Amino acid sequence: MFLTRTPKKRHKSLNLLGAIRISNSSFFVFKNNDGDISLKSGREEKIQRAAVQNMIDLNPDVTKLLNTYKIKPSIDTKTLRELAGGHMNETCNVAMGIYSALCEHLKKDVNAEIIKEASMLHDLGKVLIPSKILNKPAKLNSKEREIMNIHSTLGYELLKTQNIKEETLDLVKYHHQNLKHSGYPRLVEGHTPSDIGVQIISTADKYSALREARVYRRKLSKIESLLILYKEVLEGKIHKDVFKALIEYVRKYDV
């Protein structure tokens, strides 16, 4: 593998291979038709737009899903830039912290590299969610919530056109599921992704989101965030050992 700067005229040929971490920063890994590998951050909007458009072109199910919800296909690279540099990056920090603190008998059921990659890619589908919904400074109505909830399926459909492992795709698609299987999207009969893998990504996603200021609420404290998630432990939605691992991560690193 070698790194190179992809010429501008080849932007449309870029395919996403996955995501990696270098010195606590996230980068998307792309490959062009010549086989050259390049690392790109979420700040490089032209490249991100071309890559997402390529994914849409390769999978008609993406357009079909957007049409079902009457969403005009529009790539919000500002959202992707913010996600890559902020929420998805921080979710990866928390997810890897949970994994590291997890008890050994659960840790053996998940792959650290899959957790790392899925946490960096989990919200990619939000790049196609209308910004008026994504950034609404108030509670979403039922129709808006329905549209927001397809972001995980959109991310899965976009990424399945790329060279992404099936285990990673599962975690991206089901990162809003829970132990009671009452989350979204609904699980396909006969197909159950790694519950612990989903738990790690889901819990990390929720915690990092609660610790961020959003247009509709202030940033919550560590205690407030943990109490909200503890309620889900009591409801049987979050595995108690995953929650314990989160507490260990928070105690050591969320200062």
JSON list of C-alpha atoms in Angstrom, two decimals, residues 83 87-88 91-92 95 98 114-127 129 134 145 147-159 166-187 191-209 214 229 232 237-238 242:
[
{"chain": "A", "resi": 83, "resn": "LEU", "atom": "CA", "xyz": [-19.29, 14.43, 11.37]},
{"chain": "A", "resi": 87, "resn": "HIS", "atom": "CA", "xyz": [-19.11, 13.25, 16.16]},
{"chain": "A", "resi": 88, "resn": "MET", "atom": "CA", "xyz": [-17.89, 10.18, 14.25]},
{"chain": "A", "resi": 91, "resn": "THR", "atom": "CA", "xyz": [-17.75, 8.12, 18.80]},
{"chain": "A", "resi": 92, "resn": "CYS", "atom": "CA", "xyz": [-14.69, 6.15, 17.73]},
{"chain": "A", "resi": 95, "resn": "ALA", "atom": "CA", "xyz": [-16.20, 2.94, 21.28]},
{"chain": "A", "resi": 98, "resn": "ILE", "atom": "CA", "xyz": [-15.50, 0.76, 25.84]},
{"chain": "A", "resi": 114, "resn": "ILE", "atom": "CA", "xyz": [-14.37, -3.71, 12.92]},
{"chain": "A", "resi": 115, "resn": "ILE", "atom": "CA", "xyz": [-15.49, -1.62, 15.92]},
{"chain": "A", "resi": 116, "resn": "LYS", "atom": "CA", "xyz": [-13.02, 1.11, 15.00]},
{"chain": "A", "resi": 117, "resn": "GLU", "atom": "CA", "xyz": [-14.07, 1.27, 11.34]},
{"chain": "A", "resi": 118, "resn": "ALA", "atom": "CA", "xyz": [-17.82, 1.04, 12.00]},
{"chain": "A", "resi": 119, "resn": "SER", "atom": "CA", "xyz": [-17.69, 3.80, 14.61]},
{"chain": "A", "resi": 120, "resn": "MET", "atom": "CA", "xyz": [-15.94, 6.10, 12.13]},
{"chain": "A", "resi": 121, "resn": "LEU", "atom": "CA", "xyz": [-18.48, 5.38, 9.39]},
{"chain": "A", "resi": 122, "resn": "HIS", "atom": "CA", "xyz": [-21.71, 4.87, 11.37]},
{"chain": "A", "resi": 123, "resn": "ASP", "atom": "CA", "xyz": [-23.40, 8.19, 10.53]},
{"chain": "A", "resi": 124, "resn": "LEU", "atom": "CA", "xyz": [-22.32, 8.50, 6.89]},
{"chain": "A", "resi": 125, "resn": "GLY", "atom": "CA", "xyz": [-25.98, 8.27, 5.79]},
{"chain": "A", "resi": 126, "resn": "LYS", "atom": "CA", "xyz": [-26.71, 11.64, 7.41]},
{"chain": "A", "resi": 127, "resn": "VAL", "atom": "CA", "xyz": [-24.98, 13.27, 4.45]},
{"chain": "A", "resi": 129, "resn": "ILE", "atom": "CA", "xyz": [-30.69, 13.73, 5.26]},
{"chain": "A", "resi": 134, "resn": "LEU", "atom": "CA", "xyz": [-30.86, 17.30, 10.68]},
{"chain": "A", "resi": 145, "resn": "ARG", "atom": "CA", "xyz": [-38.31, 11.42, 12.81]},
{"chain": "A", "resi": 147, "resn": "ILE", "atom": "CA", "xyz": [-36.89, 10.40, 7.73]},
{"chain": "A", "resi": 148, "resn": "MET", "atom": "CA", "xyz": [-34.10, 10.89, 10.28]},
{"chain": "A", "resi": 149, "resn": "ASN", "atom": "CA", "xyz": [-34.26, 7.21, 11.19]},
{"chain": "A", "resi": 150, "resn": "ILE", "atom": "CA", "xyz": [-33.38, 6.06, 7.67]},
{"chain": "A", "resi": 151, "resn": "HIS", "atom": "CA", "xyz": [-29.86, 7.51, 7.97]},
{"chain": "A", "resi": 152, "resn": "SER", "atom": "CA", "xyz": [-28.44, 4.22, 9.23]},
{"chain": "A", "resi": 153, "resn": "THR", "atom": "CA", "xyz": [-29.96, 2.31, 6.29]},
{"chain": "A", "resi": 154, "resn": "LEU", "atom": "CA", "xyz": [-28.74, 4.99, 3.88]},
{"chain": "A", "resi": 155, "resn": "GLY", "atom": "CA", "xyz": [-25.24, 4.64, 5.30]},
{"chain": "A", "resi": 156, "resn": "TYR", "atom": "CA", "xyz": [-25.41, 0.87, 4.85]},
{"chain": "A", "resi": 157, "resn": "GLU", "atom": "CA", "xyz": [-26.65, 1.17, 1.25]},
{"chain": "A", "resi": 158, "resn": "LEU", "atom": "CA", "xyz": [-23.95, 3.71, 0.38]},
{"chain": "A", "resi": 159, "resn": "LEU", "atom": "CA", "xyz": [-21.16, 1.67, 1.91]},
{"chain": "A", "resi": 166, "resn": "GLU", "atom": "CA", "xyz": [-19.95, -7.27, 6.00]},
{"chain": "A", "resi": 167, "resn": "GLU", "atom": "CA", "xyz": [-19.42, -7.08, 9.77]},
{"chain": "A", "resi": 168, "resn": "THR", "atom": "CA", "xyz": [-18.77, -3.34, 9.49]},
{"chain": "A", "resi": 169, "resn": "LEU", "atom": "CA", "xyz": [-21.84, -2.87, 7.29]},
{"chain": "A", "resi": 170, "resn": "ASP", "atom": "CA", "xyz": [-23.99, -4.65, 9.88]},
{"chain": "A", "resi": 171, "resn": "LEU", "atom": "CA", "xyz": [-22.84, -2.33, 12.65]},
{"chain": "A", "resi": 172, "resn": "VAL", "atom": "CA", "xyz": [-23.44, 0.76, 10.50]},
{"chain": "A", "resi": 173, "resn": "LYS", "atom": "CA", "xyz": [-26.96, -0.41, 9.62]},
{"chain": "A", "resi": 174, "resn": "TYR", "atom": "CA", "xyz": [-27.98, -1.49, 13.12]},
{"chain": "A", "resi": 175, "resn": "HIS", "atom": "CA", "xyz": [-26.17, 1.03, 15.34]},
{"chain": "A", "resi": 176, "resn": "HIS", "atom": "CA", "xyz": [-29.58, 2.23, 16.60]},
{"chain": "A", "resi": 177, "resn": "GLN", "atom": "CA", "xyz": [-30.69, -1.23, 17.64]},
{"chain": "A", "resi": 178, "resn": "ASN", "atom": "CA", "xyz": [-30.70, -2.42, 21.27]},
{"chain": "A", "resi": 179, "resn": "LEU", "atom": "CA", "xyz": [-30.77, -5.64, 23.29]},
{"chain": "A", "resi": 180, "resn": "LYS", "atom": "CA", "xyz": [-34.59, -5.74, 23.16]},
{"chain": "A", "resi": 181, "resn": "HIS", "atom": "CA", "xyz": [-34.44, -5.34, 19.35]},
{"chain": "A", "resi": 182, "resn": "SER", "atom": "CA", "xyz": [-36.88, -2.45, 19.57]},
{"chain": "A", "resi": 183, "resn": "GLY", "atom": "CA", "xyz": [-34.63, 0.02, 17.76]},
{"chain": "A", "resi": 184, "resn": "TYR", "atom": "CA", "xyz": [-34.30, 0.69, 14.05]},
{"chain": "A", "resi": 185, "resn": "PRO", "atom": "CA", "xyz": [-34.18, -0.49, 11.35]},
{"chain": "A", "resi": 186, "resn": "ARG", "atom": "CA", "xyz": [-36.13, -3.66, 12.09]},
{"chain": "A", "resi": 187, "resn": "LEU", "atom": "CA", "xyz": [-33.94, -6.75, 12.12]},
{"chain": "A", "resi": 191, "resn": "HIS", "atom": "CA", "xyz": [-30.18, -12.27, 10.55]},
{"chain": "A", "resi": 192, "resn": "THR", "atom": "CA", "xyz": [-28.75, -11.13, 13.87]},
{"chain": "A", "resi": 193, "resn": "PRO", "atom": "CA", "xyz": [-25.66, -8.91, 13.90]},
{"chain": "A", "resi": 194, "resn": "SER", "atom": "CA", "xyz": [-23.24, -9.08, 16.85]},
{"chain": "A", "resi": 195, "resn": "ASP", "atom": "CA", "xyz": [-25.25, -7.83, 19.82]},
{"chain": "A", "resi": 196, "resn": "ILE", "atom": "CA", "xyz": [-22.10, -6.77, 21.66]},
{"chain": "A", "resi": 197, "resn": "GLY", "atom": "CA", "xyz": [-20.68, -5.06, 18.58]},
{"chain": "A", "resi": 198, "resn": "VAL", "atom": "CA", "xyz": [-23.95, -3.16, 18.09]},
{"chain": "A", "resi": 199, "resn": "GLN", "atom": "CA", "xyz": [-24.02, -2.36, 21.82]},
{"chain": "A", "resi": 200, "resn": "ILE", "atom": "CA", "xyz": [-20.54, -0.84, 21.74]},
{"chain": "A", "resi": 201, "resn": "ILE", "atom": "CA", "xyz": [-21.27, 1.37, 18.71]},
{"chain": "A", "resi": 202, "resn": "SER", "atom": "CA", "xyz": [-24.77, 2.30, 19.90]},
{"chain": "A", "resi": 203, "resn": "THR", "atom": "CA", "xyz": [-23.68, 3.19, 23.44]},
{"chain": "A", "resi": 204, "resn": "ALA", "atom": "CA", "xyz": [-20.65, 5.14, 22.22]},
{"chain": "A", "resi": 205, "resn": "ASP", "atom": "CA", "xyz": [-22.84, 7.00, 19.71]},
{"chain": "A", "resi": 206, "resn": "LYS", "atom": "CA", "xyz": [-25.39, 7.94, 22.35]},
{"chain": "A", "resi": 207, "resn": "TYR", "atom": "CA", "xyz": [-22.84, 9.03, 24.92]},
{"chain": "A", "resi": 208, "resn": "SER", "atom": "CA", "xyz": [-20.81, 11.15, 22.50]},
{"chain": "A", "resi": 209, "resn": "ALA", "atom": "CA", "xyz": [-24.04, 12.74, 21.17]},
{"chain": "A", "resi": 214, "resn": "ARG", "atom": "CA", "xyz": [-26.80, 20.43, 19.54]},
{"chain": "A", "resi": 229, "resn": "LEU", "atom": "CA", "xyz": [-27.96, 5.70, 29.55]},
{"chain": "A", "resi": 232, "resn": "GLU", "atom": "CA", "xyz": [-31.69, 2.17, 29.25]},
{"chain": "A", "resi": 237, "resn": "LYS", "atom": "CA", "xyz": [-31.74, -2.01, 26.18]},
{"chain": "A", "resi": 238, "resn": "ILE", "atom": "CA", "xyz": [-28.06, -1.61, 27.10]},
{"chain": "A", "resi": 242, "resn": "VAL", "atom": "CA", "xyz": [-21.01, -2.43, 28.19]}
]
